[in-house]
Amino acid sequence: MLLYGDNGDCEQSKENAGTVYSFSFKTKEWSEVRTTGDCPPPDDVVELAERGGKLYVLCINYGGSCNLMAIYCLALEGKTRKWTKVKTTGTPPCGRIGCSATVLGDSWYVHGGFPRTQRHPACWDIVGDTYEYNFKSQGWSKICPVRDGLLPRGGHVAIAWRDAVVFMGGTTSSGRTEQVAYLGGGAYCTTVEVLWKCPLRPNASNGEYVFTDTIRGIRSLHGCEETSDVVLISGGTEIKAHRAILSAASKTFHRMFSGNFSEMRENKSGEVHLDSISPSVLETMIAYVYGVLKEVPANLALDLFRVGDLYCIDGLKEEALSQLKSTMSVACVAMLARVADEHSCEGLFNAAVEFVASDPDNLLQVLSSENYLSMLRETPELGQKFTHMCTRRAFGAGEHSETLNGPAGLGDISGK
């Protein structure tokens, strides 16, 4: 393991500028690697990478040409122990801290961060641009996504995974509520993004590479008959799809297409009959799998919740659950409590209890609703459990002592 750079307060680093510290996992000992040459400023280091027997340092070049901060790569040659400043081509990114710098193949990918025109800035703006540095050509190029660019992030984490870079966490300036969690006055990114590499675009200029998120690229295959290899049938409606995409999104489809399953007869013929799902629900589920569904329709939320659970499509199940919670009403809340029991969904059950207990009028209306009376007749133990939890929560008794599993460990919410 190699260590270089500090925050500018280390006297040892100032006295021994250019020194690299090496740690051996075998001997568990640290050692100094003395260097010569034009070393990078220790307190301006952003990231390190080891490549081909050389140590590369990404740092901020304050006071560069046109007073623009830039990120440069500096290589430490392992044999000569001499620093040299790499003469790069192309336009490097502006100087920044809190960015990610990830090595994948022959390239170093730099994304996001907080731009710096001086060491002690007055603001913490966040950028969302992405750059590639190629170790072989020593050239910089700005990545131009085919569709939406990556979210602006700072202080995040990025890792190389297969032929992609995965971005997670960090603060963000994105205003989209579904991508952000607000904690302590800060906006933190909750979205995980994947940047997949694709071949160079024909006639690309300025060395710019085109990248795309393959997951989003799947959208173009929705309804594509030429490449489909399976037909899903429901109530006379046929939907052509791709086994690989269905298998990737659903464990149930994966088992169906790869092992002994009740639908194997249809599997071999290229047709799968899903008569338990209505055509509209099936079409919506497939639209979600291919990433073209903008939002879960309120009128199909319950059916999509069931289908998401049945076919192990967790994202669809969660989005449908969110829709059910937001549209909960006196007329349907008891029915949703039964659905929660059937699918062992504590989140939905607790939401139903909270809805009833939040308003005395809700409690009175629910206790006289047809769905509630039906629950008492058909599932009396669940009805008693639901009534008990709603009334206790409504009148402030045992607010936090009960969950879907009931008081004192009674098992599942139906009391079994």
Short mmCIF file of C-alpha atoms in Angstrom, two decimals:
data_model
loop_
_atom_site.label_atom_id
_atom_site.label_comp_id
_atom_site.label_asym_id
_atom_site.label_seq_id
_atom_site.Cartn_x
_atom_site.Cartn_y
_atom_site.Cartn_z
CA MET A 1 0.00 0.00 0.00
CA LEU A 2 1.30 3.45 -0.93
CA LEU A 3 0.54 6.72 0.86
CA TYR A 4 1.23 10.26 -0.32
CA GLY A 5 -0.09 13.73 0.48
CA ASP A 6 -1.82 15.36 3.46
CA ASN A 7 -4.13 18.23 4.37
CA GLY A 8 -1.34 20.79 4.54
CA ASP A 9 -0.82 20.65 8.30
CA CYS A 10 1.71 17.83 8.46
CA GLU A 11 5.19 19.19 9.26
CA GLN A 12 6.80 15.86 8.35
CA SER A 13 5.36 16.08 4.84
CA LYS A 14 6.60 19.66 4.44
CA GLU A 15 10.10 18.66 5.53
CA ASN A 16 10.16 15.63 3.23
CA ALA A 17 8.24 16.89 0.21
CA GLY A 18 7.85 14.16 -2.39
CA THR A 19 8.26 11.27 0.04
CA VAL A 20 6.02 8.27 -0.53
CA TYR A 21 5.22 5.94 2.36
CA SER A 22 4.93 2.22 1.68
CA PHE A 23 3.21 -0.35 3.89
CA SER A 24 3.89 -4.07 3.50
CA PHE A 25 0.99 -6.32 4.39
CA LYS A 26 3.40 -9.23 4.61
CA THR A 27 5.81 -7.70 7.17
CA LYS A 28 3.32 -5.17 8.57
CA GLU A 29 5.96 -2.46 8.38
CA TRP A 30 6.03 1.11 7.03
CA SER A 31 8.97 2.43 5.00
CA GLU A 32 9.86 5.71 3.30
CA VAL A 33 10.42 5.89 -0.44
CA ARG A 34 12.67 8.89 -1.07
CA THR A 35 12.10 10.61 -4.39
CA THR A 36 13.57 13.27 -6.64
CA GLY A 37 12.17 15.44 -9.38
CA ASP A 38 9.14 17.71 -9.65
CA CYS A 39 6.85 16.29 -6.95
CA PRO A 40 3.14 17.18 -6.66
CA PRO A 41 2.21 19.54 -3.76
CA PRO A 42 1.37 17.14 -0.88
CA ASP A 43 -1.57 19.24 0.37
CA ASP A 44 -3.19 19.46 -3.09
CA VAL A 45 -3.45 15.71 -3.71
CA VAL A 46 -6.88 14.40 -4.70
CA GLU A 47 -6.34 10.72 -5.53
CA LEU A 48 -3.66 8.06 -6.17
CA ALA A 49 -3.49 5.15 -8.59
CA GLU A 50 -0.90 2.45 -9.29
CA ARG A 51 -0.47 1.50 -12.91
CA GLY A 52 2.23 -0.49 -14.70
CA GLY A 53 4.80 -0.16 -11.93
CA LYS A 54 4.16 3.57 -11.59
CA LEU A 55 2.32 5.64 -9.01
CA TYR A 56 0.03 8.30 -10.44
CA VAL A 57 -1.17 11.26 -8.40
CA LEU A 58 -4.17 13.38 -9.25
CA CYS A 59 -3.83 16.87 -7.78
CA ILE A 60 -5.04 20.44 -8.05
CA ASN A 61 -2.80 22.87 -9.92
CA TYR A 62 -3.49 26.22 -8.27
CA GLY A 63 -2.43 29.29 -10.24
CA GLY A 64 -2.35 27.44 -13.54
CA SER A 65 -2.86 28.98 -16.95
CA CYS A 66 -5.69 31.53 -17.10
CA ASN A 67 -6.00 31.17 -13.30
CA LEU A 68 -8.12 28.06 -13.82
CA MET A 69 -7.72 25.20 -11.40
CA ALA A 70 -7.04 21.97 -13.21
CA ILE A 71 -6.48 18.36 -12.24
CA TYR A 72 -3.22 16.89 -13.41
CA CYS A 73 -1.74 13.44 -13.23
CA LEU A 74 1.81 13.00 -11.94
CA ALA A 75 3.65 9.74 -12.32
CA LEU A 76 6.22 8.28 -9.95
CA GLU A 77 8.43 5.84 -11.82
CA GLY A 78 9.00 2.84 -9.59
CA LYS A 79 12.58 2.09 -10.64
CA THR A 80 14.11 5.57 -10.81
CA ARG A 81 12.10 7.02 -7.89
CA LYS A 82 11.79 10.24 -9.86
CA TRP A 83 8.70 12.40 -10.11
CA THR A 84 7.76 13.75 -13.54
CA LYS A 85 4.83 15.91 -14.46
CA VAL A 86 2.85 14.17 -17.17
CA LYS A 87 2.33 16.26 -20.30
CA THR A 88 -1.31 15.54 -20.94
CA THR A 89 -3.38 16.37 -24.00
CA GLY A 90 -6.98 17.49 -24.19
CA THR A 91 -8.77 19.64 -21.64
CA PRO A 92 -8.56 18.37 -18.05
CA PRO A 93 -11.36 18.97 -15.55
CA CYS A 94 -11.30 22.06 -13.38
CA GLY A 95 -9.59 21.69 -10.03
CA ARG A 96 -11.82 20.14 -7.39
CA ILE A 97 -11.93 18.21 -4.15
CA GLY A 98 -14.47 15.61 -3.02
CA CYS A 99 -14.62 14.07 -6.50
CA SER A 100 -14.30 10.37 -7.29
CA ALA A 101 -11.39 9.08 -9.36
CA THR A 102 -11.78 5.45 -10.42
CA VAL A 103 -9.45 3.31 -12.52
CA LEU A 104 -11.19 1.01 -15.01
CA GLY A 105 -9.16 -0.67 -17.74
CA ASP A 106 -6.77 1.84 -19.29
CA SER A 107 -8.68 4.85 -18.00
CA TRP A 108 -9.11 7.00 -14.91
CA TYR A 109 -12.66 8.35 -14.50
CA VAL A 110 -13.15 11.57 -12.55
CA HIS A 111 -16.67 12.63 -11.56
CA GLY A 112 -18.27 15.43 -9.57
CA GLY A 113 -16.76 17.17 -6.59
CA PHE A 114 -16.47 20.72 -5.28
CA PRO A 115 -14.66 23.11 -7.69
CA ARG A 116 -11.75 25.07 -6.23
CA THR A 117 -10.36 28.37 -7.51
CA GLN A 118 -8.62 28.92 -4.19
CA ARG A 119 -7.61 26.71 -1.26
CA HIS A 120 -10.13 28.23 1.16
CA PRO A 121 -13.32 28.89 -0.83
CA ALA A 122 -16.37 30.78 0.37
CA CYS A 123 -18.89 28.32 -1.10
CA TRP A 124 -19.28 24.60 -1.71
CA ASP A 125 -20.81 24.30 -5.17
CA ILE A 126 -21.20 20.80 -6.61
CA VAL A 127 -20.55 19.79 -10.21
CA GLY A 128 -21.81 16.77 -12.13
CA ASP A 129 -19.39 16.52 -15.06
CA THR A 130 -17.38 13.39 -15.82
CA TYR A 131 -13.92 13.12 -17.40
CA GLU A 132 -11.71 10.29 -18.63
CA TYR A 133 -7.92 10.21 -18.52
CA ASN A 134 -6.35 7.52 -20.71
CA PHE A 135 -3.09 6.15 -19.31
CA LYS A 136 -1.85 5.03 -22.74
CA SER A 137 -2.54 8.19 -24.75
CA GLN A 138 -2.08 10.51 -21.74
CA GLY A 139 -5.13 12.41 -22.97
CA TRP A 140 -8.13 13.91 -21.22
CA SER A 141 -11.64 13.82 -22.68
CA LYS A 142 -15.02 14.81 -21.34
CA ILE A 143 -17.61 12.05 -21.26
CA CYS A 144 -20.84 12.82 -23.09
CA PRO A 145 -23.66 10.49 -21.95
CA VAL A 146 -26.09 9.39 -24.64
CA ARG A 147 -29.02 10.19 -22.35
CA ASP A 148 -29.10 11.90 -18.98
CA GLY A 149 -25.77 12.72 -17.38
CA LEU A 150 -24.76 11.50 -13.96
CA LEU A 151 -26.06 13.33 -10.92
CA PRO A 152 -23.91 16.08 -9.42
CA ARG A 153 -22.18 14.60 -6.37
CA GLY A 154 -19.50 15.56 -3.88
CA GLY A 155 -17.85 13.43 -1.21
CA HIS A 156 -19.26 10.29 -2.83
CA VAL A 157 -17.84 6.83 -3.50
CA ALA A 158 -17.20 5.19 -6.88
CA ILE A 159 -15.93 1.68 -7.58
CA ALA A 160 -15.01 -0.25 -10.71
CA TRP A 161 -17.34 -3.21 -11.26
CA ARG A 162 -16.99 -5.48 -14.28
CA ASP A 163 -17.00 -3.09 -17.26
CA ALA A 164 -18.63 -0.22 -15.40
CA VAL A 165 -18.18 2.40 -12.71
CA VAL A 166 -20.76 2.45 -9.90
CA PHE A 167 -21.45 5.74 -8.07
CA MET A 168 -22.96 5.85 -4.57
CA GLY A 169 -23.74 8.40 -1.84
CA GLY A 170 -22.37 11.89 -1.39
CA THR A 171 -24.05 15.28 -1.18
CA THR A 172 -25.89 16.54 -4.24
CA SER A 173 -27.49 19.63 -5.71
CA SER A 174 -30.16 17.58 -7.47
CA GLY A 175 -33.61 18.93 -6.73
CA ARG A 176 -35.44 15.67 -7.47
CA THR A 177 -36.93 14.43 -4.20
CA GLU A 178 -36.83 10.77 -5.25
CA GLN A 179 -33.04 11.01 -5.52
CA VAL A 180 -32.31 12.90 -2.32
CA ALA A 181 -32.55 12.44 1.46
CA TYR A 182 -32.46 15.62 3.54
CA LEU A 183 -30.57 15.17 6.80
CA GLY A 184 -29.34 17.90 9.13
CA GLY A 185 -29.73 20.60 6.50
CA GLY A 186 -27.78 18.66 3.87
CA ALA A 187 -29.02 16.96 0.70
CA TYR A 188 -27.62 13.44 0.35
CA CYS A 189 -27.88 11.38 -2.81
CA THR A 190 -29.78 8.09 -2.39
CA THR A 191 -29.51 6.99 -6.03
CA VAL A 192 -26.96 4.42 -7.17
CA GLU A 193 -25.83 5.04 -10.76
CA VAL A 194 -23.94 2.82 -13.19
CA LEU A 195 -21.80 4.16 -16.03
CA TRP A 196 -21.17 1.53 -18.70
CA LYS A 197 -18.50 1.86 -21.36
CA CYS A 198 -19.41 1.50 -25.04
CA PRO A 199 -17.35 1.76 -28.25
CA LEU A 200 -16.15 5.09 -29.62
CA ARG A 201 -18.84 6.92 -31.56
CA PRO A 202 -18.15 7.13 -35.32
CA ASN A 203 -16.63 10.49 -36.31
CA ALA A 204 -16.38 11.57 -32.66
CA SER A 205 -14.55 14.87 -32.34
CA ASN A 206 -12.13 16.17 -29.69
CA GLY A 207 -11.52 12.66 -28.40
CA GLU A 208 -14.91 12.62 -26.69
CA TYR A 209 -16.23 9.20 -25.84
CA VAL A 210 -19.85 8.27 -25.70
CA PHE A 211 -20.97 6.33 -22.65
CA THR A 212 -24.37 5.03 -21.80
CA ASP A 213 -26.09 3.48 -18.86
CA THR A 214 -26.91 0.03 -20.23
CA ILE A 215 -29.76 -0.30 -17.77
CA ARG A 216 -31.44 2.73 -19.35
CA GLY A 217 -30.53 1.49 -22.82
CA ILE A 218 -32.80 -1.49 -22.24
CA ARG A 219 -35.72 0.87 -22.83
CA SER A 220 -35.12 0.74 -26.56
CA LEU A 221 -35.82 -3.01 -26.53
CA HIS A 222 -39.31 -2.59 -25.08
CA GLY A 223 -41.73 -4.05 -27.63
CA CYS A 224 -38.93 -4.90 -30.06
CA GLU A 225 -40.21 -7.91 -32.02
CA GLU A 226 -37.02 -8.51 -33.99
CA THR A 227 -34.94 -9.42 -30.93
CA SER A 228 -37.64 -10.90 -28.67
CA ASP A 229 -37.45 -14.57 -27.73
CA VAL A 230 -40.53 -15.09 -25.56
CA VAL A 231 -44.22 -14.19 -25.74
CA LEU A 232 -46.19 -13.46 -22.57
CA ILE A 233 -49.91 -14.12 -22.93
CA SER A 234 -52.75 -12.88 -20.74
CA GLY A 235 -56.42 -12.84 -21.68
CA GLY A 236 -55.68 -12.88 -25.38
CA THR A 237 -53.09 -10.10 -25.12
CA GLU A 238 -49.61 -11.02 -26.35
CA ILE A 239 -46.48 -9.17 -25.24
CA LYS A 240 -43.15 -9.97 -26.87
CA ALA A 241 -40.20 -9.74 -24.52
CA HIS A 242 -36.65 -10.94 -23.85
CA ARG A 243 -35.89 -13.78 -21.46
CA ALA A 244 -32.57 -12.28 -20.36
CA ILE A 245 -34.18 -8.97 -19.38
CA LEU A 246 -37.08 -10.66 -17.58
CA SER A 247 -34.68 -13.00 -15.77
CA ALA A 248 -32.48 -10.10 -14.65
CA ALA A 249 -35.46 -8.24 -13.19
CA SER A 250 -37.34 -11.17 -11.66
CA LYS A 251 -36.13 -14.23 -9.75
CA THR A 252 -39.40 -15.94 -10.66
CA PHE A 253 -38.84 -15.48 -14.39
CA HIS A 254 -35.22 -16.57 -13.93
CA ARG A 255 -36.35 -19.87 -12.38
CA MET A 256 -39.00 -20.24 -15.04
CA PHE A 257 -36.53 -19.95 -17.90
CA SER A 258 -33.64 -21.86 -16.36
CA GLY A 259 -35.08 -24.82 -14.43
CA ASN A 260 -37.95 -27.21 -13.85
CA PHE A 261 -40.98 -25.01 -13.46
CA SER A 262 -44.69 -25.49 -14.04
CA GLU A 263 -44.50 -23.23 -17.11
CA MET A 264 -41.73 -25.27 -18.76
CA ARG A 265 -44.11 -26.46 -21.46
CA GLU A 266 -44.78 -22.88 -22.47
CA ASN A 267 -41.11 -22.06 -21.97
CA LYS A 268 -40.05 -24.56 -24.64
CA SER A 269 -42.63 -23.30 -27.12
CA GLY A 270 -41.63 -19.67 -26.58
CA GLU A 271 -44.97 -18.78 -24.97
CA VAL A 272 -45.76 -18.20 -21.31
CA HIS A 273 -49.42 -18.03 -20.26
CA LEU A 274 -49.98 -15.77 -17.26
CA ASP A 275 -53.74 -16.01 -16.91
CA SER A 276 -53.64 -14.98 -13.24
CA ILE A 277 -52.54 -11.48 -14.30
CA SER A 278 -54.86 -9.13 -16.17
CA PRO A 279 -53.60 -7.76 -19.50
CA SER A 280 -53.34 -4.19 -18.22
CA VAL A 281 -51.35 -5.26 -15.14
CA LEU A 282 -49.04 -7.44 -17.26
CA GLU A 283 -48.40 -4.60 -19.71
CA THR A 284 -47.61 -2.23 -16.84
CA MET A 285 -45.32 -4.75 -15.14
CA ILE A 286 -43.35 -5.27 -18.37
CA ALA A 287 -43.14 -1.51 -18.90
CA TYR A 288 -41.59 -1.24 -15.44
CA VAL A 289 -39.10 -4.04 -16.13
CA TYR A 290 -37.92 -2.24 -19.29
CA GLY A 291 -37.69 1.10 -17.52
CA VAL A 292 -40.35 2.93 -19.54
CA LEU A 293 -42.99 3.22 -16.81
CA LYS A 294 -43.05 6.80 -15.53
CA GLU A 295 -45.13 6.06 -12.44
CA VAL A 296 -47.34 3.35 -10.97
CA PRO A 297 -50.98 4.06 -11.91
CA ALA A 298 -53.09 4.53 -8.79
CA ASN A 299 -55.83 2.25 -10.11
CA LEU A 300 -53.36 -0.62 -10.61
CA ALA A 301 -51.23 -0.10 -7.50
CA LEU A 302 -52.74 -2.97 -5.52
CA ASP A 303 -52.46 -5.47 -8.38
CA LEU A 304 -48.90 -4.35 -9.11
CA PHE A 305 -48.00 -4.74 -5.44
CA ARG A 306 -49.23 -8.35 -5.55
CA VAL A 307 -47.47 -9.04 -8.86
CA GLY A 308 -44.25 -7.44 -7.65
CA ASP A 309 -44.29 -9.73 -4.63
CA LEU A 310 -45.23 -12.83 -6.65
CA TYR A 311 -42.56 -12.29 -9.30
CA CYS A 312 -39.90 -10.98 -6.88
CA ILE A 313 -39.62 -7.59 -8.58
CA ASP A 314 -38.74 -5.64 -5.45
CA GLY A 315 -38.59 -2.20 -7.07
CA LEU A 316 -42.08 -2.53 -8.52
CA LYS A 317 -43.40 -3.79 -5.20
CA GLU A 318 -41.89 -0.80 -3.35
CA GLU A 319 -43.23 1.76 -5.83
CA ALA A 320 -46.68 0.20 -5.69
CA LEU A 321 -46.49 0.17 -1.89
CA SER A 322 -45.65 3.88 -1.90
CA GLN A 323 -48.66 4.54 -4.13
CA LEU A 324 -50.94 2.52 -1.84
CA LYS A 325 -49.77 4.47 1.21
CA SER A 326 -50.31 7.84 -0.48
CA THR A 327 -53.82 7.00 -1.70
CA MET A 328 -55.05 5.18 1.42
CA SER A 329 -58.67 5.93 2.33
CA VAL A 330 -61.28 4.98 4.92
CA ALA A 331 -63.00 2.72 2.41
CA CYS A 332 -59.95 0.62 1.53
CA VAL A 333 -57.69 0.69 4.59
CA ALA A 334 -59.07 -2.52 6.15
CA MET A 335 -58.70 -4.32 2.84
CA LEU A 336 -55.07 -3.14 2.63
CA ALA A 337 -54.45 -4.50 6.12
CA ARG A 338 -55.57 -7.90 4.85
CA VAL A 339 -53.30 -7.60 1.83
CA ALA A 340 -50.42 -6.74 4.17
CA ASP A 341 -51.15 -9.89 6.16
CA GLU A 342 -51.27 -12.05 3.02
CA HIS A 343 -47.90 -10.74 1.82
CA SER A 344 -46.28 -10.34 5.28
CA CYS A 345 -45.68 -6.66 4.55
CA GLU A 346 -45.10 -4.89 7.85
CA GLY A 347 -44.71 -1.50 6.16
CA LEU A 348 -48.18 -1.61 4.63
CA PHE A 349 -49.81 -2.96 7.78
CA ASN A 350 -48.28 -0.27 9.99
CA ALA A 351 -49.27 2.41 7.48
CA ALA A 352 -52.87 1.17 7.67
CA VAL A 353 -52.82 1.28 11.46
CA GLU A 354 -51.31 4.79 11.47
CA PHE A 355 -53.92 6.03 9.00
CA VAL A 356 -56.78 4.80 11.15
CA ALA A 357 -55.27 5.96 14.44
CA SER A 358 -54.27 9.41 13.20
CA ASP A 359 -57.82 10.78 13.24
CA PRO A 360 -60.76 9.80 15.52
CA ASP A 361 -63.12 10.27 12.58
CA ASN A 362 -61.11 7.76 10.55
CA LEU A 363 -61.37 5.22 13.36
CA LEU A 364 -65.15 5.51 13.62
CA GLN A 365 -65.68 5.35 9.85
CA VAL A 366 -63.34 2.39 9.37
CA LEU A 367 -65.00 0.38 12.14
CA SER A 368 -68.30 0.70 10.29
CA SER A 369 -66.92 0.13 6.77
CA GLU A 370 -67.84 -2.91 4.71
CA ASN A 371 -64.20 -3.95 4.24
CA TYR A 372 -63.63 -3.92 8.00
CA LEU A 373 -66.78 -5.93 8.72
CA SER A 374 -65.76 -8.39 6.00
CA MET A 375 -62.34 -8.76 7.65
CA LEU A 376 -63.99 -9.56 11.00
CA ARG A 377 -66.19 -12.22 9.38
CA GLU A 378 -63.58 -13.88 7.19
CA THR A 379 -60.38 -13.40 9.22
CA PRO A 380 -61.57 -12.76 12.79
CA GLU A 381 -58.13 -13.08 14.40
CA LEU A 382 -56.66 -10.54 12.02
CA GLY A 383 -59.69 -8.29 12.55
CA GLN A 384 -59.22 -8.38 16.31
CA LYS A 385 -55.50 -7.73 15.97
CA PHE A 386 -56.10 -4.77 13.64
CA THR A 387 -58.78 -3.31 15.93
CA HIS A 388 -56.58 -3.74 19.00
CA MET A 389 -53.58 -2.01 17.43
CA CYS A 390 -55.62 0.84 15.94
CA THR A 391 -57.44 1.68 19.17
CA ARG A 392 -54.31 1.46 21.31
CA ARG A 393 -52.38 3.66 18.90
CA ALA A 394 -55.28 6.13 18.61
CA PHE A 395 -55.51 6.61 22.36
CA GLY A 396 -51.76 6.69 22.97
CA ALA A 397 -51.32 3.31 24.67
CA GLY A 398 -48.32 1.22 23.68
CA GLU A 399 -47.42 3.41 20.72
CA HIS A 400 -44.12 1.71 20.14
CA SER A 401 -44.70 -1.67 21.75
CA GLU A 402 -46.37 -3.41 18.84
CA THR A 403 -45.49 -4.12 15.23
CA LEU A 404 -46.80 -6.36 12.50
CA ASN A 405 -45.69 -9.34 14.62
CA GLY A 406 -47.99 -8.29 17.43
CA PRO A 407 -47.49 -7.84 21.18
CA ALA A 408 -45.35 -10.25 23.16
CA GLY A 409 -44.30 -12.23 20.07
CA LEU A 410 -47.63 -13.57 18.88
CA GLY A 411 -46.18 -14.59 15.50
CA ASP A 412 -47.52 -13.12 12.27
CA ILE A 413 -50.14 -10.41 12.18
CA SER A 414 -53.00 -12.83 11.75
CA GLY A 415 -52.16 -14.33 15.14
CA LYS A 416 -51.21 -17.75 13.77
#
